[in-house]
Amino acid sequence: MFAAKAFSPFENLASQLIPHAYEGDDGSHDLAHILRVFKNAMRIQAKEGGDARILAAAVLLHDCVAVEKNSPLRSKASALAAEKAAGVLTELGWSPADIGVVEHAITAHSFSANIAPETLEARILQDADRLDAIGMVGAGRCFYIGGRMSSLLYDPLDPSGENRPLDDRRYVIDHFQTKLFKLADGFKTESGRALAAERDKRLRDFLAAFMDEI
């Protein structure tokens, strides 16, 4: 499979897992997202350590169950993905111990699940995934998801939400304040925090330019 080559040095693992890696038509949680998270994870792992094979499997399967952002099941998405991942890896002959580490990393990566990552691989996956939610890519994904949810770009009378409750389901740019600007403070690895600081600045610069234009 051509796509698997992008996940070097885990091409064989990727060829096995990509068919299970994502579902549906969500362009913010597709193969491109998985590949970006993989690159982030490998960049962090190179400095922080951890089992790269375990981490690669967790990255490839972390979004293997699709749950829309506005679904009442959203907080359970990572647990559902972990359960599916365990089944896939069991069929591939992985040991129960290794599967357990992958399961925990997947379950704990989600912001909405609010589960503390207890292993290095889980901390790296969480950081790698959250890096894709900030910076310029994060801004692009935010607007893309807003379009899927039929949200408005902003409140024309009070864009910054100074005199109204923030509502990121109705206004896309409210999501910057309700979630995206909070992410950089929660990174779990030193390498992840350094990368997050750069991307957080880009995200804040983007919103400042956006507000200037409107």
mmCIF file with all atom_site columns, C-alpha atoms in Angstrom:
data_model
loop_
_atom_site.group_PDB
_atom_site.id
_atom_site.type_symbol
_atom_site.label_atom_id
_atom_site.label_alt_id
_atom_site.label_comp_id
_atom_site.label_asym_id
_atom_site.label_entity_id
_atom_site.label_seq_id
_atom_site.pdbx_PDB_ins_code
_atom_site.Cartn_x
_atom_site.Cartn_y
_atom_site.Cartn_z
_atom_site.occupancy
_atom_site.B_iso_or_equiv
_atom_site.pdbx_formal_charge
_atom_site.auth_seq_id
_atom_site.auth_comp_id
_atom_site.auth_asym_id
_atom_site.auth_atom_id
_atom_site.pdbx_PDB_model_num
ATOM 1   C CA . MET A 1 1   ? 0.000   0.000   0.000  1.00 0.00 ? 1   MET A CA 1
ATOM 2   C CA . PHE A 1 2   ? 1.470   3.324   -1.101 1.00 0.00 ? 2   PHE A CA 1
ATOM 3   C CA . ALA A 1 3   ? 0.112   5.239   1.907  1.00 0.00 ? 3   ALA A CA 1
ATOM 4   C CA . ALA A 1 4   ? 1.896   2.888   4.306  1.00 0.00 ? 4   ALA A CA 1
ATOM 5   C CA . LYS A 1 5   ? 5.289   4.069   3.052  1.00 0.00 ? 5   LYS A CA 1
ATOM 6   C CA . ALA A 1 6   ? 4.667   7.460   4.640  1.00 0.00 ? 6   ALA A CA 1
ATOM 7   C CA . PHE A 1 7   ? 4.750   5.785   8.069  1.00 0.00 ? 7   PHE A CA 1
ATOM 8   C CA . SER A 1 8   ? 8.390   4.678   7.827  1.00 0.00 ? 8   SER A CA 1
ATOM 9   C CA . PRO A 1 9   ? 9.912   2.799   9.599  1.00 0.00 ? 9   PRO A CA 1
ATOM 10  C CA . PHE A 1 10  ? 6.579   1.155   10.404 1.00 0.00 ? 10  PHE A CA 1
ATOM 11  C CA . GLU A 1 11  ? 5.396   0.522   6.845  1.00 0.00 ? 11  GLU A CA 1
ATOM 12  C CA . ASN A 1 12  ? 4.368   -3.079  7.531  1.00 0.00 ? 12  ASN A CA 1
ATOM 13  C CA . LEU A 1 13  ? 2.407   -2.131  10.624 1.00 0.00 ? 13  LEU A CA 1
ATOM 14  C CA . ALA A 1 14  ? 0.764   0.741   8.767  1.00 0.00 ? 14  ALA A CA 1
ATOM 15  C CA . SER A 1 15  ? -0.277  -1.538  5.898  1.00 0.00 ? 15  SER A CA 1
ATOM 16  C CA . GLN A 1 16  ? -2.029  -3.752  8.448  1.00 0.00 ? 16  GLN A CA 1
ATOM 17  C CA . LEU A 1 17  ? -3.714  -0.945  10.376 1.00 0.00 ? 17  LEU A CA 1
ATOM 18  C CA . ILE A 1 18  ? -4.614  1.722   7.808  1.00 0.00 ? 18  ILE A CA 1
ATOM 19  C CA . PRO A 1 19  ? -7.697  -0.235  6.636  1.00 0.00 ? 19  PRO A CA 1
ATOM 20  C CA . HIS A 1 20  ? -9.002  0.067   10.218 1.00 0.00 ? 20  HIS A CA 1
ATOM 21  C CA . ALA A 1 21  ? -7.631  3.530   11.007 1.00 0.00 ? 21  ALA A CA 1
ATOM 22  C CA . TYR A 1 22  ? -10.560 5.817   10.204 1.00 0.00 ? 22  TYR A CA 1
ATOM 23  C CA . GLU A 1 23  ? -14.121 5.780   8.963  1.00 0.00 ? 23  GLU A CA 1
ATOM 24  C CA . GLY A 1 24  ? -16.566 8.233   7.470  1.00 0.00 ? 24  GLY A CA 1
ATOM 25  C CA . ASP A 1 25  ? -15.794 11.416  5.542  1.00 0.00 ? 25  ASP A CA 1
ATOM 26  C CA . ASP A 1 26  ? -14.478 13.742  8.252  1.00 0.00 ? 26  ASP A CA 1
ATOM 27  C CA . GLY A 1 27  ? -11.577 15.589  6.667  1.00 0.00 ? 27  GLY A CA 1
ATOM 28  C CA . SER A 1 28  ? -10.295 16.682  10.074 1.00 0.00 ? 28  SER A CA 1
ATOM 29  C CA . HIS A 1 29  ? -9.883  13.063  11.216 1.00 0.00 ? 29  HIS A CA 1
ATOM 30  C CA . ASP A 1 30  ? -8.650  11.375  8.053  1.00 0.00 ? 30  ASP A CA 1
ATOM 31  C CA . LEU A 1 31  ? -5.430  9.750   6.873  1.00 0.00 ? 31  LEU A CA 1
ATOM 32  C CA . ALA A 1 32  ? -3.742  13.162  6.566  1.00 0.00 ? 32  ALA A CA 1
ATOM 33  C CA . HIS A 1 33  ? -4.519  13.877  10.236 1.00 0.00 ? 33  HIS A CA 1
ATOM 34  C CA . ILE A 1 34  ? -3.193  10.481  11.287 1.00 0.00 ? 34  ILE A CA 1
ATOM 35  C CA . LEU A 1 35  ? 0.011   11.040  9.333  1.00 0.00 ? 35  LEU A CA 1
ATOM 36  C CA . ARG A 1 36  ? 0.530   14.482  10.898 1.00 0.00 ? 36  ARG A CA 1
ATOM 37  C CA . VAL A 1 37  ? 0.007   13.024  14.367 1.00 0.00 ? 37  VAL A CA 1
ATOM 38  C CA . PHE A 1 38  ? 2.442   10.215  13.519 1.00 0.00 ? 38  PHE A CA 1
ATOM 39  C CA . LYS A 1 39  ? 5.118   12.719  12.502 1.00 0.00 ? 39  LYS A CA 1
ATOM 40  C CA . ASN A 1 40  ? 4.499   14.725  15.676 1.00 0.00 ? 40  ASN A CA 1
ATOM 41  C CA . ALA A 1 41  ? 4.676   11.572  17.792 1.00 0.00 ? 41  ALA A CA 1
ATOM 42  C CA . MET A 1 42  ? 7.888   10.317  16.212 1.00 0.00 ? 42  MET A CA 1
ATOM 43  C CA . ARG A 1 43  ? 9.478   13.757  16.625 1.00 0.00 ? 43  ARG A CA 1
ATOM 44  C CA . ILE A 1 44  ? 8.628   13.755  20.327 1.00 0.00 ? 44  ILE A CA 1
ATOM 45  C CA . GLN A 1 45  ? 9.569   10.081  20.812 1.00 0.00 ? 45  GLN A CA 1
ATOM 46  C CA . ALA A 1 46  ? 13.005  10.688  19.319 1.00 0.00 ? 46  ALA A CA 1
ATOM 47  C CA . LYS A 1 47  ? 13.758  12.987  22.272 1.00 0.00 ? 47  LYS A CA 1
ATOM 48  C CA . GLU A 1 48  ? 11.592  11.556  25.036 1.00 0.00 ? 48  GLU A CA 1
ATOM 49  C CA . GLY A 1 49  ? 11.959  7.805   24.429 1.00 0.00 ? 49  GLY A CA 1
ATOM 50  C CA . GLY A 1 50  ? 9.196   5.234   24.758 1.00 0.00 ? 50  GLY A CA 1
ATOM 51  C CA . ASP A 1 51  ? 8.230   2.202   22.669 1.00 0.00 ? 51  ASP A CA 1
ATOM 52  C CA . ALA A 1 52  ? 7.980   3.492   19.103 1.00 0.00 ? 52  ALA A CA 1
ATOM 53  C CA . ARG A 1 53  ? 6.085   0.412   17.851 1.00 0.00 ? 53  ARG A CA 1
ATOM 54  C CA . ILE A 1 54  ? 3.448   0.754   20.568 1.00 0.00 ? 54  ILE A CA 1
ATOM 55  C CA . LEU A 1 55  ? 3.204   4.455   19.826 1.00 0.00 ? 55  LEU A CA 1
ATOM 56  C CA . ALA A 1 56  ? 2.866   3.915   16.070 1.00 0.00 ? 56  ALA A CA 1
ATOM 57  C CA . ALA A 1 57  ? -0.004  1.479   16.596 1.00 0.00 ? 57  ALA A CA 1
ATOM 58  C CA . ALA A 1 58  ? -1.736  3.859   18.992 1.00 0.00 ? 58  ALA A CA 1
ATOM 59  C CA . VAL A 1 59  ? -1.393  6.733   16.515 1.00 0.00 ? 59  VAL A CA 1
ATOM 60  C CA . LEU A 1 60  ? -2.693  4.684   13.604 1.00 0.00 ? 60  LEU A CA 1
ATOM 61  C CA . LEU A 1 61  ? -5.781  3.566   15.533 1.00 0.00 ? 61  LEU A CA 1
ATOM 62  C CA . HIS A 1 62  ? -6.474  6.554   17.793 1.00 0.00 ? 62  HIS A CA 1
ATOM 63  C CA . ASP A 1 63  ? -9.394  7.774   15.660 1.00 0.00 ? 63  ASP A CA 1
ATOM 64  C CA . CYS A 1 64  ? -10.590 4.420   14.345 1.00 0.00 ? 64  CYS A CA 1
ATOM 65  C CA . VAL A 1 65  ? -14.156 5.082   15.536 1.00 0.00 ? 65  VAL A CA 1
ATOM 66  C CA . ALA A 1 66  ? -15.804 8.210   14.120 1.00 0.00 ? 66  ALA A CA 1
ATOM 67  C CA . VAL A 1 67  ? -17.997 10.285  16.434 1.00 0.00 ? 67  VAL A CA 1
ATOM 68  C CA . GLU A 1 68  ? -19.049 13.768  15.336 1.00 0.00 ? 68  GLU A CA 1
ATOM 69  C CA . LYS A 1 69  ? -18.127 16.715  17.568 1.00 0.00 ? 69  LYS A CA 1
ATOM 70  C CA . ASN A 1 70  ? -21.793 17.461  18.319 1.00 0.00 ? 70  ASN A CA 1
ATOM 71  C CA . SER A 1 71  ? -22.700 13.856  19.170 1.00 0.00 ? 71  SER A CA 1
ATOM 72  C CA . PRO A 1 72  ? -23.756 13.002  22.755 1.00 0.00 ? 72  PRO A CA 1
ATOM 73  C CA . LEU A 1 73  ? -21.302 10.083  22.486 1.00 0.00 ? 73  LEU A CA 1
ATOM 74  C CA . ARG A 1 74  ? -18.331 12.369  21.834 1.00 0.00 ? 74  ARG A CA 1
ATOM 75  C CA . SER A 1 75  ? -16.804 11.886  25.302 1.00 0.00 ? 75  SER A CA 1
ATOM 76  C CA . LYS A 1 76  ? -16.832 8.126   24.719 1.00 0.00 ? 76  LYS A CA 1
ATOM 77  C CA . ALA A 1 77  ? -15.167 8.236   21.292 1.00 0.00 ? 77  ALA A CA 1
ATOM 78  C CA . SER A 1 78  ? -11.674 7.387   22.520 1.00 0.00 ? 78  SER A CA 1
ATOM 79  C CA . ALA A 1 79  ? -12.938 4.478   24.636 1.00 0.00 ? 79  ALA A CA 1
ATOM 80  C CA . LEU A 1 80  ? -14.815 3.109   21.633 1.00 0.00 ? 80  LEU A CA 1
ATOM 81  C CA . ALA A 1 81  ? -11.686 3.503   19.507 1.00 0.00 ? 81  ALA A CA 1
ATOM 82  C CA . ALA A 1 82  ? -9.569  1.733   22.128 1.00 0.00 ? 82  ALA A CA 1
ATOM 83  C CA . GLU A 1 83  ? -12.004 -1.170  22.206 1.00 0.00 ? 83  GLU A CA 1
ATOM 84  C CA . LYS A 1 84  ? -11.939 -1.503  18.421 1.00 0.00 ? 84  LYS A CA 1
ATOM 85  C CA . ALA A 1 85  ? -8.145  -1.193  18.382 1.00 0.00 ? 85  ALA A CA 1
ATOM 86  C CA . ALA A 1 86  ? -7.842  -4.023  20.902 1.00 0.00 ? 86  ALA A CA 1
ATOM 87  C CA . GLY A 1 87  ? -9.869  -6.289  18.639 1.00 0.00 ? 87  GLY A CA 1
ATOM 88  C CA . VAL A 1 88  ? -7.764  -5.428  15.592 1.00 0.00 ? 88  VAL A CA 1
ATOM 89  C CA . LEU A 1 89  ? -4.465  -6.004  17.406 1.00 0.00 ? 89  LEU A CA 1
ATOM 90  C CA . THR A 1 90  ? -5.726  -9.250  18.952 1.00 0.00 ? 90  THR A CA 1
ATOM 91  C CA . GLU A 1 91  ? -6.436  -10.586 15.476 1.00 0.00 ? 91  GLU A CA 1
ATOM 92  C CA . LEU A 1 92  ? -2.883  -9.622  14.472 1.00 0.00 ? 92  LEU A CA 1
ATOM 93  C CA . GLY A 1 93  ? -1.455  -11.657 17.340 1.00 0.00 ? 93  GLY A CA 1
ATOM 94  C CA . TRP A 1 94  ? -0.300  -8.841  19.627 1.00 0.00 ? 94  TRP A CA 1
ATOM 95  C CA . SER A 1 95  ? 0.290   -9.725  23.270 1.00 0.00 ? 95  SER A CA 1
ATOM 96  C CA . PRO A 1 96  ? -2.350  -8.695  25.842 1.00 0.00 ? 96  PRO A CA 1
ATOM 97  C CA . ALA A 1 97  ? 0.250   -6.535  27.630 1.00 0.00 ? 97  ALA A CA 1
ATOM 98  C CA . ASP A 1 98  ? 1.121   -4.549  24.512 1.00 0.00 ? 98  ASP A CA 1
ATOM 99  C CA . ILE A 1 99  ? -2.542  -4.232  23.566 1.00 0.00 ? 99  ILE A CA 1
ATOM 100 C CA . GLY A 1 100 ? -3.264  -2.827  27.027 1.00 0.00 ? 100 GLY A CA 1
ATOM 101 C CA . VAL A 1 101 ? -0.641  -0.114  26.592 1.00 0.00 ? 101 VAL A CA 1
ATOM 102 C CA . VAL A 1 102 ? -2.085  0.831   23.197 1.00 0.00 ? 102 VAL A CA 1
ATOM 103 C CA . GLU A 1 103 ? -5.619  0.849   24.589 1.00 0.00 ? 103 GLU A CA 1
ATOM 104 C CA . HIS A 1 104 ? -4.701  3.198   27.423 1.00 0.00 ? 104 HIS A CA 1
ATOM 105 C CA . ALA A 1 105 ? -2.872  5.582   25.091 1.00 0.00 ? 105 ALA A CA 1
ATOM 106 C CA . ILE A 1 106 ? -5.877  5.768   22.787 1.00 0.00 ? 106 ILE A CA 1
ATOM 107 C CA . THR A 1 107 ? -8.385  6.178   25.618 1.00 0.00 ? 107 THR A CA 1
ATOM 108 C CA . ALA A 1 108 ? -6.356  8.941   27.284 1.00 0.00 ? 108 ALA A CA 1
ATOM 109 C CA . HIS A 1 109 ? -5.541  10.967  24.170 1.00 0.00 ? 109 HIS A CA 1
ATOM 110 C CA . SER A 1 110 ? -8.960  12.613  23.962 1.00 0.00 ? 110 SER A CA 1
ATOM 111 C CA . PHE A 1 111 ? -9.579  16.090  25.400 1.00 0.00 ? 111 PHE A CA 1
ATOM 112 C CA . SER A 1 112 ? -13.262 15.360  25.994 1.00 0.00 ? 112 SER A CA 1
ATOM 113 C CA . ALA A 1 113 ? -12.574 12.036  27.769 1.00 0.00 ? 113 ALA A CA 1
ATOM 114 C CA . ASN A 1 114 ? -10.550 13.883  30.451 1.00 0.00 ? 114 ASN A CA 1
ATOM 115 C CA . ILE A 1 115 ? -8.436  10.843  31.362 1.00 0.00 ? 115 ILE A CA 1
ATOM 116 C CA . ALA A 1 116 ? -4.882  11.347  32.640 1.00 0.00 ? 116 ALA A CA 1
ATOM 117 C CA . PRO A 1 117 ? -2.223  9.597   30.522 1.00 0.00 ? 117 PRO A CA 1
ATOM 118 C CA . GLU A 1 118 ? -0.248  7.248   32.792 1.00 0.00 ? 118 GLU A CA 1
ATOM 119 C CA . THR A 1 119 ? 2.421   5.975   30.396 1.00 0.00 ? 119 THR A CA 1
ATOM 120 C CA . LEU A 1 120 ? 5.033   7.757   28.313 1.00 0.00 ? 120 LEU A CA 1
ATOM 121 C CA . GLU A 1 121 ? 3.410   6.478   25.110 1.00 0.00 ? 121 GLU A CA 1
ATOM 122 C CA . ALA A 1 122 ? 0.043   7.865   26.239 1.00 0.00 ? 122 ALA A CA 1
ATOM 123 C CA . ARG A 1 123 ? 1.581   11.237  27.075 1.00 0.00 ? 123 ARG A CA 1
ATOM 124 C CA . ILE A 1 124 ? 3.293   11.392  23.694 1.00 0.00 ? 124 ILE A CA 1
ATOM 125 C CA . LEU A 1 125 ? 0.124   10.460  21.780 1.00 0.00 ? 125 LEU A CA 1
ATOM 126 C CA . GLN A 1 126 ? -1.888  13.076  23.660 1.00 0.00 ? 126 GLN A CA 1
ATOM 127 C CA . ASP A 1 127 ? 0.712   15.749  22.922 1.00 0.00 ? 127 ASP A CA 1
ATOM 128 C CA . ALA A 1 128 ? 1.063   14.699  19.274 1.00 0.00 ? 128 ALA A CA 1
ATOM 129 C CA . ASP A 1 129 ? -2.682  14.784  18.695 1.00 0.00 ? 129 ASP A CA 1
ATOM 130 C CA . ARG A 1 130 ? -3.135  18.136  20.419 1.00 0.00 ? 130 ARG A CA 1
ATOM 131 C CA . LEU A 1 131 ? -0.339  19.664  18.351 1.00 0.00 ? 131 LEU A CA 1
ATOM 132 C CA . ASP A 1 132 ? -2.587  19.083  15.352 1.00 0.00 ? 132 ASP A CA 1
ATOM 133 C CA . ALA A 1 133 ? -5.335  21.113  17.037 1.00 0.00 ? 133 ALA A CA 1
ATOM 134 C CA . ILE A 1 134 ? -3.241  24.284  17.343 1.00 0.00 ? 134 ILE A CA 1
ATOM 135 C CA . GLY A 1 135 ? -1.086  26.312  14.981 1.00 0.00 ? 135 GLY A CA 1
ATOM 136 C CA . MET A 1 136 ? -2.134  26.974  11.398 1.00 0.00 ? 136 MET A CA 1
ATOM 137 C CA . VAL A 1 137 ? -3.335  23.419  10.808 1.00 0.00 ? 137 VAL A CA 1
ATOM 138 C CA . GLY A 1 138 ? -5.409  23.685  13.959 1.00 0.00 ? 138 GLY A CA 1
ATOM 139 C CA . ALA A 1 139 ? -7.013  26.891  12.695 1.00 0.00 ? 139 ALA A CA 1
ATOM 140 C CA . GLY A 1 140 ? -7.829  25.230  9.386  1.00 0.00 ? 140 GLY A CA 1
ATOM 141 C CA . ARG A 1 141 ? -9.336  22.198  11.101 1.00 0.00 ? 141 ARG A CA 1
ATOM 142 C CA . CYS A 1 142 ? -11.369 24.455  13.386 1.00 0.00 ? 142 CYS A CA 1
ATOM 143 C CA . PHE A 1 143 ? -13.015 26.207  10.459 1.00 0.00 ? 143 PHE A CA 1
ATOM 144 C CA . TYR A 1 144 ? -13.500 22.921  8.615  1.00 0.00 ? 144 TYR A CA 1
ATOM 145 C CA . ILE A 1 145 ? -15.311 21.383  11.596 1.00 0.00 ? 145 ILE A CA 1
ATOM 146 C CA . GLY A 1 146 ? -17.386 24.544  11.990 1.00 0.00 ? 146 GLY A CA 1
ATOM 147 C CA . GLY A 1 147 ? -18.534 24.111  8.414  1.00 0.00 ? 147 GLY A CA 1
ATOM 148 C CA . ARG A 1 148 ? -19.499 20.493  9.068  1.00 0.00 ? 148 ARG A CA 1
ATOM 149 C CA . MET A 1 149 ? -21.519 21.642  12.083 1.00 0.00 ? 149 MET A CA 1
ATOM 150 C CA . SER A 1 150 ? -23.141 24.484  10.071 1.00 0.00 ? 150 SER A CA 1
ATOM 151 C CA . SER A 1 151 ? -21.725 27.042  12.498 1.00 0.00 ? 151 SER A CA 1
ATOM 152 C CA . LEU A 1 152 ? -21.426 30.760  11.747 1.00 0.00 ? 152 LEU A CA 1
ATOM 153 C CA . LEU A 1 153 ? -17.925 32.223  11.501 1.00 0.00 ? 153 LEU A CA 1
ATOM 154 C CA . TYR A 1 154 ? -18.524 34.793  14.246 1.00 0.00 ? 154 TYR A CA 1
ATOM 155 C CA . ASP A 1 155 ? -21.093 37.015  15.929 1.00 0.00 ? 155 ASP A CA 1
ATOM 156 C CA . PRO A 1 156 ? -21.106 40.194  13.775 1.00 0.00 ? 156 PRO A CA 1
ATOM 157 C CA . LEU A 1 157 ? -22.185 42.381  16.706 1.00 0.00 ? 157 LEU A CA 1
ATOM 158 C CA . ASP A 1 158 ? -19.738 40.982  19.263 1.00 0.00 ? 158 ASP A CA 1
ATOM 159 C CA . PRO A 1 159 ? -17.062 38.854  17.543 1.00 0.00 ? 159 PRO A CA 1
ATOM 160 C CA . SER A 1 160 ? -14.814 38.509  20.591 1.00 0.00 ? 160 SER A CA 1
ATOM 161 C CA . GLY A 1 161 ? -17.633 37.605  22.975 1.00 0.00 ? 161 GLY A CA 1
ATOM 162 C CA . GLU A 1 162 ? -17.000 40.461  25.375 1.00 0.00 ? 162 GLU A CA 1
ATOM 163 C CA . ASN A 1 163 ? -20.675 40.959  26.221 1.00 0.00 ? 163 ASN A CA 1
ATOM 164 C CA . ARG A 1 164 ? -22.183 37.535  25.612 1.00 0.00 ? 164 ARG A CA 1
ATOM 165 C CA . PRO A 1 165 ? -21.531 33.923  26.634 1.00 0.00 ? 165 PRO A CA 1
ATOM 166 C CA . LEU A 1 166 ? -19.082 32.174  24.333 1.00 0.00 ? 166 LEU A CA 1
ATOM 167 C CA . ASP A 1 167 ? -20.774 29.561  22.154 1.00 0.00 ? 167 ASP A CA 1
ATOM 168 C CA . ASP A 1 168 ? -18.426 27.554  19.953 1.00 0.00 ? 168 ASP A CA 1
ATOM 169 C CA . ARG A 1 169 ? -21.239 25.446  18.539 1.00 0.00 ? 169 ARG A CA 1
ATOM 170 C CA . ARG A 1 170 ? -22.764 28.568  17.015 1.00 0.00 ? 170 ARG A CA 1
ATOM 171 C CA . TYR A 1 171 ? -19.643 30.636  16.250 1.00 0.00 ? 171 TYR A CA 1
ATOM 172 C CA . VAL A 1 172 ? -16.415 29.104  14.969 1.00 0.00 ? 172 VAL A CA 1
ATOM 173 C CA . ILE A 1 173 ? -13.977 31.626  16.384 1.00 0.00 ? 173 ILE A CA 1
ATOM 174 C CA . ASP A 1 174 ? -15.405 31.222  19.884 1.00 0.00 ? 174 ASP A CA 1
ATOM 175 C CA . HIS A 1 175 ? -13.686 27.821  19.858 1.00 0.00 ? 175 HIS A CA 1
ATOM 176 C CA . PHE A 1 176 ? -10.311 29.532  19.987 1.00 0.00 ? 176 PHE A CA 1
ATOM 177 C CA . GLN A 1 177 ? -11.119 30.865  23.466 1.00 0.00 ? 177 GLN A CA 1
ATOM 178 C CA . THR A 1 178 ? -13.229 27.975  24.760 1.00 0.00 ? 178 THR A CA 1
ATOM 179 C CA . LYS A 1 179 ? -10.659 25.296  23.914 1.00 0.00 ? 179 LYS A CA 1
ATOM 180 C CA . LEU A 1 180 ? -7.761  25.925  21.533 1.00 0.00 ? 180 LEU A CA 1
ATOM 181 C CA . PHE A 1 181 ? -5.989  28.614  23.578 1.00 0.00 ? 181 PHE A CA 1
ATOM 182 C CA . LYS A 1 182 ? -6.133  26.326  26.636 1.00 0.00 ? 182 LYS A CA 1
ATOM 183 C CA . LEU A 1 183 ? -4.369  23.366  25.042 1.00 0.00 ? 183 LEU A CA 1
ATOM 184 C CA . ALA A 1 184 ? -0.754  24.579  25.167 1.00 0.00 ? 184 ALA A CA 1
ATOM 185 C CA . ASP A 1 185 ? -0.773  24.646  28.985 1.00 0.00 ? 185 ASP A CA 1
ATOM 186 C CA . GLY A 1 186 ? -1.657  20.962  29.217 1.00 0.00 ? 186 GLY A CA 1
ATOM 187 C CA . PHE A 1 187 ? 1.140   19.287  27.281 1.00 0.00 ? 187 PHE A CA 1
ATOM 188 C CA . LYS A 1 188 ? 2.747   16.393  29.117 1.00 0.00 ? 188 LYS A CA 1
ATOM 189 C CA . THR A 1 189 ? 6.255   16.132  27.607 1.00 0.00 ? 189 THR A CA 1
ATOM 190 C CA . GLU A 1 190 ? 9.032   18.693  27.475 1.00 0.00 ? 190 GLU A CA 1
ATOM 191 C CA . SER A 1 191 ? 9.386   18.302  23.709 1.00 0.00 ? 191 SER A CA 1
ATOM 192 C CA . GLY A 1 192 ? 5.642   18.610  23.228 1.00 0.00 ? 192 GLY A CA 1
ATOM 193 C CA . ARG A 1 193 ? 5.495   21.780  25.322 1.00 0.00 ? 193 ARG A CA 1
ATOM 194 C CA . ALA A 1 194 ? 8.212   23.404  23.221 1.00 0.00 ? 194 ALA A CA 1
ATOM 195 C CA . LEU A 1 195 ? 6.399   22.612  19.979 1.00 0.00 ? 195 LEU A CA 1
ATOM 196 C CA . ALA A 1 196 ? 3.088   23.699  21.470 1.00 0.00 ? 196 ALA A CA 1
ATOM 197 C CA . ALA A 1 197 ? 4.461   27.109  22.455 1.00 0.00 ? 197 ALA A CA 1
ATOM 198 C CA . GLU A 1 198 ? 5.406   27.804  18.839 1.00 0.00 ? 198 GLU A CA 1
ATOM 199 C CA . ARG A 1 199 ? 2.051   26.693  17.485 1.00 0.00 ? 199 ARG A CA 1
ATOM 200 C CA . ASP A 1 200 ? 0.071   28.501  20.165 1.00 0.00 ? 200 ASP A CA 1
ATOM 201 C CA . LYS A 1 201 ? 1.733   31.756  19.133 1.00 0.00 ? 201 LYS A CA 1
ATOM 202 C CA . ARG A 1 202 ? 0.858   31.109  15.483 1.00 0.00 ? 202 ARG A CA 1
ATOM 203 C CA . LEU A 1 203 ? -2.738  30.413  16.464 1.00 0.00 ? 203 LEU A CA 1
ATOM 204 C CA . ARG A 1 204 ? -3.002  33.624  18.483 1.00 0.00 ? 204 ARG A CA 1
ATOM 205 C CA . ASP A 1 205 ? -1.393  35.614  15.657 1.00 0.00 ? 205 ASP A CA 1
ATOM 206 C CA . PHE A 1 206 ? -3.907  34.093  13.246 1.00 0.00 ? 206 PHE A CA 1
ATOM 207 C CA . LEU A 1 207 ? -6.897  35.082  15.374 1.00 0.00 ? 207 LEU A CA 1
ATOM 208 C CA . ALA A 1 208 ? -5.497  38.603  15.831 1.00 0.00 ? 208 ALA A CA 1
ATOM 209 C CA . ALA A 1 209 ? -5.184  39.002  12.050 1.00 0.00 ? 209 ALA A CA 1
ATOM 210 C CA . PHE A 1 210 ? -8.670  37.570  11.552 1.00 0.00 ? 210 PHE A CA 1
ATOM 211 C CA . MET A 1 211 ? -10.169 39.993  14.070 1.00 0.00 ? 211 MET A CA 1
ATOM 212 C CA . ASP A 1 212 ? -8.357  42.896  12.417 1.00 0.00 ? 212 ASP A CA 1
ATOM 213 C CA . GLU A 1 213 ? -9.890  42.032  9.052  1.00 0.00 ? 213 GLU A CA 1
ATOM 214 C CA . ILE A 1 214 ? -13.455 41.807  10.335 1.00 0.00 ? 214 ILE A CA 1
#
